[in-house]
Amino acid sequence: MSESCERALGAGRGPGRAGGTPESGGGRTRPGGSASRGAGSAKEQQHQAGGLFPQQEPLRPPKTAPLGAGMAEHLQKTGIPSRSEDKVSVHDSGPEMAEPQLAVTAVVTSKLSAKAPEFYPSGYNQNFNQNFPDSSFEDRYDGYLTLAEYVQDFLNHLTEQPGCFETEIEQFAEALNGCVTTDEALQELVELIYQQATSVPNFSYMGARLCNYLSHHLTISPQSGNFRQLLLQRCRTEYENRDEATKGDETTKNQFHSFVLFLAELYLNLEIKGTRGQVTRAEILQEGLRELLNALFSNPVDSNLICAVKLLKLTGSVLEDAWKEKGKNDMEEVIQRIENVVLDANCSR
């Protein structure tokens, strides 16, 4: 009975204990008992030595390794701030699990603000523009073009690309209506166009078209006169010096000849609206061209005669029709004057 109890207790034990004795029952050895117990002991030793998983080589340390002593000391000296959200936990990969360490990443915070007041350099006076009532100076200081610069740029643009006249003239006139608000500005505009038309070759026709458009679309009309009136006054100043100009040096003659051809283009392109809405040419220009022909023939040198021929080629038919409507024979007188010059004058044939 006692032997049966011992067997029952022995059967309830675990697979075996380290250093245990072979199990026996009644002095008899169980077949295969020693072999199985030996195998069980080997497994127990392996289990106790390595745990649930077999031991392996340690993993490669992560790239976010803790900062060295030198780097940490450098961060303290430079005063680079750190934030809690910029800390990265790094676990030791040794055989034993250590507490996580914190690596601080270098973060540079900006002190700039979008709501900061406007910056002015030292010595800048915010009331600088108020000390100069001249709007042109203020515009130049702020980076804008003055009236003269804007007009001159447009004139040069028309000189290089005359085909853009139809597409850009309306916008140009609107801009002038916004900035030409004084008598001085209007006179400056007239002078700029006149100088361009009489000094730049082949711009007389485009200048006459430009003058015609502005004479109908500029809204300013000061007491000194509107655009067309100021333009004719400027032409009259040159016209009154015709006798001296035809006898001057070559530079003076060339300037006068350019004026003559520009006046001819004005006569052909400048439209005058009558009281009944009809469109006519400027009568004063017709009379002026007749007197200019007389001045050119009065000093029959080659350059003056060439200018007279160009004038007749440009406006001869229109002048002849206008004179015939008035019952005048001015064209016949001009032809007779040319014949006399060819026969009597010392000019190149």
GROMACS .gro file of C-alpha atoms in nm:
model
  349
    1MET     CA    1   0.000   0.000   0.000
    2SER     CA    2   0.280   0.239   0.088
    3GLU     CA    3   0.456   0.145  -0.237
    4SER     CA    4   0.147   0.240  -0.438
    5CYS     CA    5   0.133   0.584  -0.271
    6GLU     CA    6   0.498   0.650  -0.348
    7ARG     CA    7   0.443   0.563  -0.714
    8ALA     CA    8   0.144   0.795  -0.730
    9LEU     CA    9   0.339   1.087  -0.586
   10GLY     CA   10   0.630   1.018  -0.814
   11ALA     CA   11   0.402   1.016  -1.115
   12GLY     CA   12   0.269   1.359  -1.015
   13ARG     CA   13   0.610   1.521  -1.014
   14GLY     CA   14   0.750   1.722  -1.297
   15PRO     CA   15   0.970   1.580  -1.568
   16GLY     CA   16   1.258   1.585  -1.322
   17ARG     CA   17   1.472   1.809  -1.105
   18ALA     CA   18   1.830   1.898  -1.143
   19GLY     CA   19   2.045   1.649  -0.950
   20GLY     CA   20   1.752   1.409  -0.894
   21THR     CA   21   1.794   1.026  -0.860
   22PRO     CA   22   1.659   0.771  -1.097
   23GLU     CA   23   1.305   0.682  -1.023
   24SER     CA   24   1.258   0.329  -0.890
   25GLY     CA   25   0.972   0.126  -0.783
   26GLY     CA   26   1.017  -0.175  -0.558
   27GLY     CA   27   1.391  -0.192  -0.640
   28ARG     CA   28   1.319  -0.242  -1.011
   29THR     CA   29   1.437  -0.017  -1.284
   30ARG     CA   30   1.178   0.105  -1.543
   31PRO     CA   31   1.279   0.019  -1.896
   32GLY     CA   32   1.400   0.331  -2.076
   33GLY     CA   33   1.369   0.539  -1.767
   34SER     CA   34   1.731   0.650  -1.755
   35ALA     CA   35   1.744   0.757  -2.121
   36SER     CA   36   1.426   0.959  -2.107
   37ARG     CA   37   1.529   1.124  -1.785
   38GLY     CA   38   1.868   1.211  -1.932
   39ALA     CA   39   1.707   1.372  -2.233
   40GLY     CA   40   1.470   1.561  -2.008
   41SER     CA   41   1.758   1.692  -1.802
   42ALA     CA   42   1.936   1.823  -2.114
   43LYS     CA   43   1.625   2.013  -2.225
   44GLU     CA   44   1.578   2.158  -1.879
   45GLN     CA   45   1.936   2.286  -1.878
   46GLN     CA   46   1.891   2.446  -2.219
   47HIS     CA   47   1.562   2.604  -2.111
   48GLN     CA   48   1.710   2.748  -1.794
   49ALA     CA   49   2.018   2.883  -1.971
   50GLY     CA   50   1.846   3.067  -2.260
   51GLY     CA   51   1.491   3.134  -2.150
   52LEU     CA   52   1.203   3.102  -2.394
   53PHE     CA   53   1.411   3.216  -2.696
   54PRO     CA   54   1.765   3.120  -2.780
   55GLN     CA   55   2.025   3.389  -2.721
   56GLN     CA   56   2.141   3.576  -3.035
   57GLU     CA   57   2.397   3.839  -3.123
   58PRO     CA   58   2.299   4.200  -3.024
   59LEU     CA   59   2.127   4.410  -3.292
   60ARG     CA   60   2.300   4.705  -3.467
   61PRO     CA   61   2.263   5.028  -3.264
   62PRO     CA   62   2.004   5.270  -3.411
   63LYS     CA   63   2.114   5.581  -3.600
   64THR     CA   64   1.962   5.806  -3.334
   65ALA     CA   65   2.228   5.718  -3.085
   66PRO     CA   66   2.270   5.934  -2.775
   67LEU     CA   67   2.476   6.248  -2.820
   68GLY     CA   68   2.832   6.226  -2.707
   69ALA     CA   69   2.968   6.429  -2.427
   70GLY     CA   70   3.135   6.669  -2.672
   71MET     CA   71   2.815   6.742  -2.862
   72ALA     CA   72   2.610   6.792  -2.548
   73GLU     CA   73   2.869   7.034  -2.413
   74HIS     CA   74   2.866   7.223  -2.747
   75LEU     CA   75   2.488   7.262  -2.735
   76GLN     CA   76   2.507   7.403  -2.385
   77LYS     CA   77   2.769   7.659  -2.489
   78THR     CA   78   2.583   7.774  -2.800
   79GLY     CA   79   2.253   7.799  -2.614
   80ILE     CA   80   2.051   7.612  -2.876
   81PRO     CA   81   1.708   7.549  -2.719
   82SER     CA   82   1.550   7.209  -2.712
   83ARG     CA   83   1.187   7.110  -2.686
   84SER     CA   84   1.031   6.802  -2.537
   85GLU     CA   85   0.875   6.704  -2.868
   86ASP     CA   86   1.221   6.704  -3.028
   87LYS     CA   87   1.353   6.436  -2.795
   88VAL     CA   88   1.391   6.088  -2.939
   89SER     CA   89   1.397   5.783  -2.716
   90VAL     CA   90   1.685   5.545  -2.786
   91HIS     CA   91   1.693   5.196  -2.633
   92ASP     CA   92   2.011   5.017  -2.553
   93SER     CA   93   2.060   4.708  -2.761
   94GLY     CA   94   2.278   4.525  -2.514
   95PRO     CA   95   2.196   4.185  -2.365
   96GLU     CA   96   2.013   4.345  -2.081
   97MET     CA   97   1.726   4.587  -2.142
   98ALA     CA   98   1.820   4.929  -2.008
   99GLU     CA   99   1.605   5.232  -1.947
  100PRO     CA  100   1.540   5.442  -2.263
  101GLN     CA  101   1.775   5.736  -2.315
  102LEU     CA  102   1.679   6.068  -2.471
  103ALA     CA  103   1.871   6.218  -2.766
  104VAL     CA  104   1.828   6.594  -2.821
  105THR     CA  105   1.808   6.712  -3.182
  106ALA     CA  106   1.941   7.058  -3.269
  107VAL     CA  107   1.648   7.293  -3.350
  108VAL     CA  108   1.690   7.660  -3.444
  109THR     CA  109   1.383   7.864  -3.364
  110SER     CA  110   1.313   8.190  -3.551
  111LYS     CA  111   1.221   8.509  -3.372
  112LEU     CA  112   1.069   8.671  -3.685
  113SER     CA  113   0.699   8.746  -3.684
  114ALA     CA  114   0.458   8.818  -3.968
  115LYS     CA  115   0.291   9.076  -3.745
  116ALA     CA  116   0.609   9.274  -3.687
  117PRO     CA  117   0.595   9.648  -3.769
  118GLU     CA  118   0.732   9.776  -4.099
  119PHE     CA  119   1.109   9.804  -4.102
  120TYR     CA  120   1.274  10.140  -4.173
  121PRO     CA  121   1.652  10.175  -4.198
  122SER     CA  122   1.830  10.397  -3.953
  123GLY     CA  123   1.815  10.763  -4.050
  124TYR     CA  124   1.507  10.720  -4.272
  125ASN     CA  125   1.254  11.001  -4.252
  126GLN     CA  126   0.897  10.881  -4.306
  127ASN     CA  127   0.792  11.236  -4.395
  128PHE     CA  128   1.054  11.255  -4.673
  129ASN     CA  129   0.806  11.280  -4.961
  130GLN     CA  130   0.601  11.545  -4.784
  131ASN     CA  131   0.897  11.784  -4.803
  132PHE     CA  132   0.885  11.772  -5.185
  133PRO     CA  133   0.552  11.881  -5.333
  134ASP     CA  134   0.676  11.799  -5.685
  135SER     CA  135   0.486  11.484  -5.779
  136SER     CA  136   0.739  11.391  -6.046
  137PHE     CA  137   1.017  11.373  -5.787
  138GLU     CA  138   0.798  11.166  -5.559
  139ASP     CA  139   0.713  10.927  -5.839
  140ARG     CA  140   1.078  10.888  -5.928
  141TYR     CA  141   1.165  10.819  -5.565
  142ASP     CA  142   0.898  10.553  -5.536
  143GLY     CA  143   1.015  10.381  -5.853
  144TYR     CA  144   0.746  10.512  -6.089
  145LEU     CA  145   0.806  10.675  -6.426
  146THR     CA  146   0.760  11.048  -6.461
  147LEU     CA  147   0.534  11.189  -6.730
  148ALA     CA  148   0.828  11.268  -6.957
  149GLU     CA  149   0.976  10.919  -6.915
  150TYR     CA  150   0.644  10.749  -6.978
  151VAL     CA  151   0.569  10.953  -7.291
  152GLN     CA  152   0.922  10.914  -7.426
  153ASP     CA  153   0.912  10.538  -7.376
  154PHE     CA  154   0.587  10.518  -7.569
  155LEU     CA  155   0.721  10.735  -7.851
  156ASN     CA  156   1.029  10.516  -7.881
  157HIS     CA  157   0.804  10.212  -7.881
  158LEU     CA  158   0.600  10.354  -8.169
  159THR     CA  159   0.919  10.436  -8.356
  160GLU     CA  160   1.040  10.077  -8.334
  161GLN     CA  161   0.699   9.911  -8.379
  162PRO     CA  162   0.461  10.145  -8.565
  163GLY     CA  163   0.216   9.860  -8.621
  164CYS     CA  164   0.109   9.866  -8.256
  165PHE     CA  165  -0.044  10.215  -8.286
  166GLU     CA  166  -0.402  10.093  -8.330
  167THR     CA  167  -0.388   9.847  -8.039
  168GLU     CA  168  -0.213  10.066  -7.780
  169ILE     CA  169  -0.313  10.424  -7.852
  170GLU     CA  170  -0.638  10.405  -7.656
  171GLN     CA  171  -0.466  10.287  -7.339
  172PHE     CA  172  -0.199  10.554  -7.383
  173ALA     CA  173  -0.461  10.829  -7.410
  174GLU     CA  174  -0.641  10.702  -7.099
  175ALA     CA  175  -0.316  10.711  -6.903
  176LEU     CA  176  -0.250  11.069  -7.018
  177ASN     CA  177  -0.596  11.179  -6.908
  178GLY     CA  178  -0.507  11.056  -6.560
  179CYS     CA  179  -0.172  11.235  -6.528
  180VAL     CA  180  -0.189  11.538  -6.761
  181THR     CA  181  -0.391  11.765  -6.536
  182THR     CA  182  -0.204  12.096  -6.555
  183ASP     CA  183  -0.109  12.345  -6.823
  184GLU     CA  184   0.261  12.275  -6.768
  185ALA     CA  185   0.211  11.901  -6.815
  186LEU     CA  186   0.018  11.957  -7.137
  187GLN     CA  187   0.289  12.184  -7.278
  188GLU     CA  188   0.551  11.925  -7.184
  189LEU     CA  189   0.354  11.659  -7.369
  190VAL     CA  190   0.329  11.875  -7.683
  191GLU     CA  191   0.702  11.949  -7.677
  192LEU     CA  192   0.796  11.582  -7.639
  193ILE     CA  193   0.586  11.478  -7.937
  194TYR     CA  194   0.708  11.769  -8.147
  195GLN     CA  195   1.073  11.692  -8.079
  196GLN     CA  196   1.025  11.325  -8.159
  197ALA     CA  197   0.844  11.404  -8.485
  198THR     CA  198   1.105  11.654  -8.605
  199SER     CA  199   1.423  11.480  -8.489
  200VAL     CA  200   1.362  11.110  -8.553
  201PRO     CA  201   1.361  11.007  -8.920
  202ASN     CA  202   1.037  10.859  -9.053
  203PHE     CA  203   0.841  10.949  -8.738
  204SER     CA  204   0.667  11.253  -8.886
  205TYR     CA  205   0.376  11.047  -9.017
  206MET     CA  206   0.329  10.854  -8.692
  207GLY     CA  207   0.366  11.175  -8.494
  208ALA     CA  208   0.092  11.341  -8.699
  209ARG     CA  209  -0.143  11.047  -8.640
  210LEU     CA  210  -0.067  11.058  -8.270
  211CYS     CA  211  -0.139  11.432  -8.256
  212ASN     CA  212  -0.470  11.384  -8.434
  213TYR     CA  213  -0.583  11.114  -8.190
  214LEU     CA  214  -0.482  11.307  -7.880
  215SER     CA  215  -0.648  11.625  -8.008
  216HIS     CA  216  -0.982  11.441  -7.998
  217HIS     CA  217  -0.937  11.228  -7.684
  218LEU     CA  218  -0.748  11.439  -7.431
  219THR     CA  219  -1.000  11.587  -7.191
  220ILE     CA  220  -0.785  11.865  -7.043
  221SER     CA  221  -0.853  12.210  -7.184
  222PRO     CA  222  -0.681  12.484  -6.980
  223GLN     CA  223  -0.709  12.856  -7.043
  224SER     CA  224  -0.389  12.856  -7.247
  225GLY     CA  225  -0.549  12.622  -7.501
  226ASN     CA  226  -0.617  12.257  -7.565
  227PHE     CA  227  -0.374  12.008  -7.713
  228ARG     CA  228  -0.431  12.106  -8.078
  229GLN     CA  229  -0.402  12.477  -8.007
  230LEU     CA  230  -0.076  12.435  -7.815
  231LEU     CA  231   0.060  12.216  -8.094
  232LEU     CA  232  -0.017  12.476  -8.360
  233GLN     CA  233   0.141  12.746  -8.145
  234ARG     CA  234   0.458  12.539  -8.119
  235CYS     CA  235   0.464  12.495  -8.496
  236ARG     CA  236   0.410  12.867  -8.546
  237THR     CA  237   0.725  12.943  -8.346
  238GLU     CA  238   0.932  12.743  -8.593
  239TYR     CA  239   0.736  12.875  -8.889
  240GLU     CA  240   0.820  13.237  -8.810
  241ASN     CA  241   1.193  13.161  -8.838
  242ARG     CA  242   1.161  13.015  -9.188
  243ASP     CA  243   1.365  13.281  -9.369
  244GLU     CA  244   1.661  13.254  -9.131
  245ALA     CA  245   1.641  12.874  -9.126
  246THR     CA  246   1.669  12.839  -9.505
  247LYS     CA  247   1.991  13.044  -9.494
  248GLY     CA  248   2.145  12.881  -9.187
  249ASP     CA  249   2.405  12.609  -9.156
  250GLU     CA  250   2.341  12.249  -9.245
  251THR     CA  251   2.222  12.155  -8.897
  252THR     CA  252   1.971  12.440  -8.892
  253LYS     CA  253   1.851  12.354  -9.241
  254ASN     CA  254   1.805  11.988  -9.157
  255GLN     CA  255   1.597  12.074  -8.851
  256PHE     CA  256   1.387  12.312  -9.057
  257HIS     CA  257   1.332  12.056  -9.332
  258SER     CA  258   1.214  11.801  -9.074
  259PHE     CA  259   0.969  12.058  -8.945
  260VAL     CA  260   0.837  12.123  -9.298
  261LEU     CA  261   0.767  11.754  -9.358
  262PHE     CA  262   0.602  11.716  -9.017
  263LEU     CA  263   0.378  12.014  -9.090
  264ALA     CA  264   0.284  11.851  -9.420
  265GLU     CA  265   0.186  11.530  -9.235
  266LEU     CA  266  -0.018  11.734  -8.990
  267TYR     CA  267  -0.204  11.894  -9.275
  268LEU     CA  268  -0.295  11.553  -9.415
  269ASN     CA  269  -0.382  11.380  -9.085
  270LEU     CA  270  -0.504  11.646  -8.844
  271GLU     CA  271  -0.884  11.648  -8.861
  272ILE     CA  272  -1.090  11.949  -8.758
  273LYS     CA  273  -1.457  11.900  -8.675
  274GLY     CA  274  -1.679  12.182  -8.792
  275THR     CA  275  -1.986  12.320  -8.623
  276ARG     CA  276  -2.210  12.088  -8.823
  277GLY     CA  277  -2.001  11.781  -8.748
  278GLN     CA  278  -1.816  11.780  -9.078
  279VAL     CA  279  -1.446  11.693  -9.080
  280THR     CA  280  -1.210  11.934  -9.252
  281ARG     CA  281  -0.839  12.006  -9.263
  282ALA     CA  282  -0.676  12.290  -9.079
  283GLU     CA  283  -0.695  12.595  -9.303
  284ILE     CA  284  -0.406  12.761  -9.128
  285LEU     CA  285  -0.176  12.471  -9.221
  286GLN     CA  286  -0.267  12.505  -9.588
  287GLU     CA  287  -0.163  12.869  -9.588
  288GLY     CA  288   0.152  12.785  -9.394
  289LEU     CA  289   0.266  12.525  -9.646
  290ARG     CA  290   0.229  12.777  -9.927
  291GLU     CA  291   0.456  13.023  -9.749
  292LEU     CA  292   0.708  12.750  -9.668
  293LEU     CA  293   0.738  12.669 -10.039
  294ASN     CA  294   0.813  13.033 -10.111
  295ALA     CA  295   1.082  13.037  -9.842
  296LEU     CA  296   1.248  12.724  -9.980
  297PHE     CA  297   1.250  12.858 -10.336
  298SER     CA  298   1.386  13.194 -10.218
  299ASN     CA  299   1.715  13.026 -10.124
  300PRO     CA  300   1.746  12.763 -10.396
  301VAL     CA  301   2.029  12.545 -10.266
  302ASP     CA  302   2.015  12.172 -10.315
  303SER     CA  303   1.888  12.080  -9.969
  304ASN     CA  304   1.607  12.340  -9.982
  305LEU     CA  305   1.497  12.229 -10.327
  306ILE     CA  306   1.495  11.863 -10.227
  307CYS     CA  307   1.276  11.950  -9.929
  308ALA     CA  308   1.037  12.146 -10.155
  309VAL     CA  309   1.007  11.850 -10.393
  310LYS     CA  310   0.930  11.613 -10.102
  311LEU     CA  311   0.667  11.854  -9.978
  312LEU     CA  312   0.497  11.868 -10.318
  313LYS     CA  313   0.509  11.491 -10.362
  314LEU     CA  314   0.344  11.450 -10.023
  315THR     CA  315   0.075  11.717 -10.035
  316GLY     CA  316   0.071  11.847 -10.394
  317SER     CA  317  -0.252  11.683 -10.507
  318VAL     CA  318  -0.440  11.775 -10.188
  319LEU     CA  319  -0.317  12.134 -10.203
  320GLU     CA  320  -0.411  12.164 -10.568
  321ASP     CA  321  -0.766  12.043 -10.503
  322ALA     CA  322  -0.806  12.280 -10.210
  323TRP     CA  323  -0.681  12.575 -10.415
  324LYS     CA  324  -0.908  12.494 -10.705
  325GLU     CA  325  -1.210  12.488 -10.477
  326LYS     CA  326  -1.126  12.845 -10.383
  327GLY     CA  327  -1.066  12.946 -10.744
  328LYS     CA  328  -0.694  12.999 -10.695
  329ASN     CA  329  -0.416  12.906 -10.934
  330ASP     CA  330  -0.147  12.866 -10.669
  331MET     CA  331  -0.025  12.536 -10.812
  332GLU     CA  332   0.050  12.701 -11.146
  333GLU     CA  333   0.249  12.968 -10.968
  334VAL     CA  334   0.448  12.699 -10.784
  335ILE     CA  335   0.530  12.519 -11.109
  336GLN     CA  336   0.643  12.843 -11.269
  337ARG     CA  337   0.863  12.912 -10.968
  338ILE     CA  338   1.028  12.571 -11.006
  339GLU     CA  339   1.104  12.634 -11.374
  340ASN     CA  340   1.267  12.966 -11.294
  341VAL     CA  341   1.483  12.805 -11.029
  342VAL     CA  342   1.599  12.534 -11.265
  343LEU     CA  343   1.696  12.789 -11.530
  344ASP     CA  344   1.848  13.060 -11.315
  345ALA     CA  345   1.968  12.913 -10.986
  346ASN     CA  346   2.315  12.771 -10.931
  347CYS     CA  347   2.192  12.434 -10.817
  348SER     CA  348   2.266  12.079 -10.921
  349ARG     CA  349   2.069  11.972 -11.222
   0.00000   0.00000   0.00000
